[in-house]
PDB file of C-alpha atoms in Angstrom:
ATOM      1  CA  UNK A   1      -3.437  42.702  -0.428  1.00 93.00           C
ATOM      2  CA  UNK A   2      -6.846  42.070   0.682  1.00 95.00           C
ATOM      3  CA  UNK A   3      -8.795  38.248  -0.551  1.00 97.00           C
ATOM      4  CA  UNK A   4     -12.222  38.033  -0.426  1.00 97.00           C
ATOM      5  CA  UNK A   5     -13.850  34.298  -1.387  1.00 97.00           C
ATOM      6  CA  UNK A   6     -17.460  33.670  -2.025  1.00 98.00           C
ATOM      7  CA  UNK A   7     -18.420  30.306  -2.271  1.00 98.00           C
ATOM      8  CA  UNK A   8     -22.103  28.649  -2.608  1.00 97.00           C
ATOM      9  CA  UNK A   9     -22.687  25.472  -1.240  1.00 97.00           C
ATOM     10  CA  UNK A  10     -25.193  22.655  -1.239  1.00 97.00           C
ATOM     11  CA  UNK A  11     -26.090  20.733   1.521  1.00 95.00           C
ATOM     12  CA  UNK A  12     -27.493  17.389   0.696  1.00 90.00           C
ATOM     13  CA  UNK A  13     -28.700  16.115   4.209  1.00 87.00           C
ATOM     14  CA  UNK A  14     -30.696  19.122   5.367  1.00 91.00           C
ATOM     15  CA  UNK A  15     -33.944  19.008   5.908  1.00 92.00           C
ATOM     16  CA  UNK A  16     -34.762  22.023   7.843  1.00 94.00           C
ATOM     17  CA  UNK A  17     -32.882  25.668   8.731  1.00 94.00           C
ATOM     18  CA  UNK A  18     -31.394  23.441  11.947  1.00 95.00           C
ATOM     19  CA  UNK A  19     -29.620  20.695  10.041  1.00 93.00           C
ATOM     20  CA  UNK A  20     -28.017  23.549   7.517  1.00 95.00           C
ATOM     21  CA  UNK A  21     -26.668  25.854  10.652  1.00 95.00           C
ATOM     22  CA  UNK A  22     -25.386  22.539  12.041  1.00 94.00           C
ATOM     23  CA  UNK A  23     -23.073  21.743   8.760  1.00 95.00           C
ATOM     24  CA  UNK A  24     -22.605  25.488   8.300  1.00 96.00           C
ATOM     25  CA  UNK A  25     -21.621  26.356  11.603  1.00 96.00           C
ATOM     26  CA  UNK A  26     -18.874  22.841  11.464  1.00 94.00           C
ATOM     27  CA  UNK A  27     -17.407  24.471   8.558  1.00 95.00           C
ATOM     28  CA  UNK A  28     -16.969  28.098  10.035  1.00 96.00           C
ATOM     29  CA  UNK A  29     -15.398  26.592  13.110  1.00 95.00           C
ATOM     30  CA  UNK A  30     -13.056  24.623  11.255  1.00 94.00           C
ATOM     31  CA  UNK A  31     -11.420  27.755   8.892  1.00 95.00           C
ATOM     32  CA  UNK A  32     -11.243  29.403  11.948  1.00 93.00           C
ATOM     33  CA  UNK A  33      -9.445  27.017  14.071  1.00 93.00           C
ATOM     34  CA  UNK A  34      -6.937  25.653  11.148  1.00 94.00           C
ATOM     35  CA  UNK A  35      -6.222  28.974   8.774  1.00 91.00           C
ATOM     36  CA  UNK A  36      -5.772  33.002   9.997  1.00 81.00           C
ATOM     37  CA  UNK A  37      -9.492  33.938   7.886  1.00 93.00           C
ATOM     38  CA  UNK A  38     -12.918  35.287   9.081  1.00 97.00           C
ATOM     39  CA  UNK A  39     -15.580  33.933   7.461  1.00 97.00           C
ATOM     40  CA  UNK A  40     -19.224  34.251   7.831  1.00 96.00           C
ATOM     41  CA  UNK A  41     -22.666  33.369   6.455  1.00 96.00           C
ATOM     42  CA  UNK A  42     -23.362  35.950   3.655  1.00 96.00           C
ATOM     43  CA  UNK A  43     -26.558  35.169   1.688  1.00 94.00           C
ATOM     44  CA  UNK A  44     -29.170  32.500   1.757  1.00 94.00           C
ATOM     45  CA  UNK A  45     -30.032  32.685   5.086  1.00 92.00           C
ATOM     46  CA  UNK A  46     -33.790  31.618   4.755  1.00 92.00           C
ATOM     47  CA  UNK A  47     -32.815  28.643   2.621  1.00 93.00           C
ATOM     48  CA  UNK A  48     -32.482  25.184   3.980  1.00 92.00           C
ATOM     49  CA  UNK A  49     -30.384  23.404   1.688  1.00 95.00           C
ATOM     50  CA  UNK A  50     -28.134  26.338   0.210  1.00 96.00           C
ATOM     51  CA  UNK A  51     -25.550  29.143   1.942  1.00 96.00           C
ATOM     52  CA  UNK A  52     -22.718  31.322   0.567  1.00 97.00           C
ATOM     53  CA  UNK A  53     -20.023  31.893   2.575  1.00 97.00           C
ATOM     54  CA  UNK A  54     -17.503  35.051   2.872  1.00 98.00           C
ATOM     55  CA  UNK A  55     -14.067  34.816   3.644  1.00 98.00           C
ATOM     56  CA  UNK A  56     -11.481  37.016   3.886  1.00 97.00           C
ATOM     57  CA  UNK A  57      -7.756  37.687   4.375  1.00 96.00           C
ATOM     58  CA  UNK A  58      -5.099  40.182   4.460  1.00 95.00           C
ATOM     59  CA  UNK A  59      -1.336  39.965   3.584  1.00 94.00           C
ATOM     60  CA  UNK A  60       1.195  41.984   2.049  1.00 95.00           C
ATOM     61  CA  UNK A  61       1.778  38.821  -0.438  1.00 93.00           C
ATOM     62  CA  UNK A  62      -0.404  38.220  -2.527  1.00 95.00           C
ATOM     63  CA  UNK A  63       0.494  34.325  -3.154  1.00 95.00           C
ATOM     64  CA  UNK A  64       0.206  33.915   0.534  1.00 94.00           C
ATOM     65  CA  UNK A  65      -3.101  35.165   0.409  1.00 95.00           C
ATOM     66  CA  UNK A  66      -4.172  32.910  -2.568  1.00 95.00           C
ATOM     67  CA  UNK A  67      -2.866  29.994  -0.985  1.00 95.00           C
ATOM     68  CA  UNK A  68      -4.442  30.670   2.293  1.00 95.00           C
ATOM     69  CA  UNK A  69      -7.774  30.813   0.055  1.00 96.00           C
ATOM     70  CA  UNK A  70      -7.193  28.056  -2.026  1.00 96.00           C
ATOM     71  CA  UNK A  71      -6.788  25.664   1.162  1.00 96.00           C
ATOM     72  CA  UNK A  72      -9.990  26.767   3.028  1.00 97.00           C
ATOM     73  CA  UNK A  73     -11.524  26.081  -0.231  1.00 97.00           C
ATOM     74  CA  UNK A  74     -10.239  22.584   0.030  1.00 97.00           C
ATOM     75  CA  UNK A  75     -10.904  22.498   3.688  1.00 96.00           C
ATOM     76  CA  UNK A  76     -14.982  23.369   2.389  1.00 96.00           C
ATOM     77  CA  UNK A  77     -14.790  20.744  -0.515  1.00 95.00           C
ATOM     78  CA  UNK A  78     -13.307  18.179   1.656  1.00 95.00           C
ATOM     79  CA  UNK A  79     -16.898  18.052   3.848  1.00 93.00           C
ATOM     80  CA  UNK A  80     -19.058  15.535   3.073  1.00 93.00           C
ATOM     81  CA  UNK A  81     -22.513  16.739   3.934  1.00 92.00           C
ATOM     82  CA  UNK A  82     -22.168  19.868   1.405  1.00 93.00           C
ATOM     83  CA  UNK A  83     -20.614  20.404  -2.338  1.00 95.00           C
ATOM     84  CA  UNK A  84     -19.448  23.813  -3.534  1.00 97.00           C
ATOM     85  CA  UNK A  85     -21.289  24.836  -5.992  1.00 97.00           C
ATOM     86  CA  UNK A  86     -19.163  28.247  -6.731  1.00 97.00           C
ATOM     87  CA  UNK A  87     -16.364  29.766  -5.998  1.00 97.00           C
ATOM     88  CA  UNK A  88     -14.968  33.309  -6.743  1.00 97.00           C
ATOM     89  CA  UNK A  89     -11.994  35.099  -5.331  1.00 96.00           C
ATOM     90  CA  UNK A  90     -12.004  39.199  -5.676  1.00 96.00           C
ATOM     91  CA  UNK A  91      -8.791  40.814  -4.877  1.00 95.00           C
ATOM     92  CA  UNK A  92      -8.735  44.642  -3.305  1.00 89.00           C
TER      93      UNK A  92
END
């Protein structure tokens, strides 16, 4: 079973493309060091105070994978410099 999340975010503090990689790149390096995900950057690249993440995972269990979802979406929601705005999980 294959997860894929897409969640939009805010960022309240940016003020320029160099303050929203600096939050976006703390969250990426945190899923990646405390869950088994990838995740990238997937749309609003050219916007300063906005970015949608992907993230994916793989499992033969679906609940596993759920879970595993569910906790880098609490991981994301937990960070104070940005607010989901989204979230959507697809299944393949």
């Amino acid at each position: 079973m294959i997860g894929f999340l897409t969640v939009e975010c805010f960022i309240y503090e940016s003020h320029s493309l160099k303050d929203k990689r600096s939050v976006v790149k703390k969250v990426v390096t945190r899923i990646r060091q405390q869950f088994n995900l990838a995740v990238s950057e997937t749309d609003f690249h050219d916007l300063w105070q906005r970015t949608e993440l992907g993230i994916v995972t793989i499992s033969k269990d679906k609940l596993i994978v759920e879970q595993e979802l569910q906790r880098a979406i609490k991981l994301i929601s937990s960070i104070p410099e940005l607010e989901v705005t989204s979230s959507v999980i697809e299944w393949l």
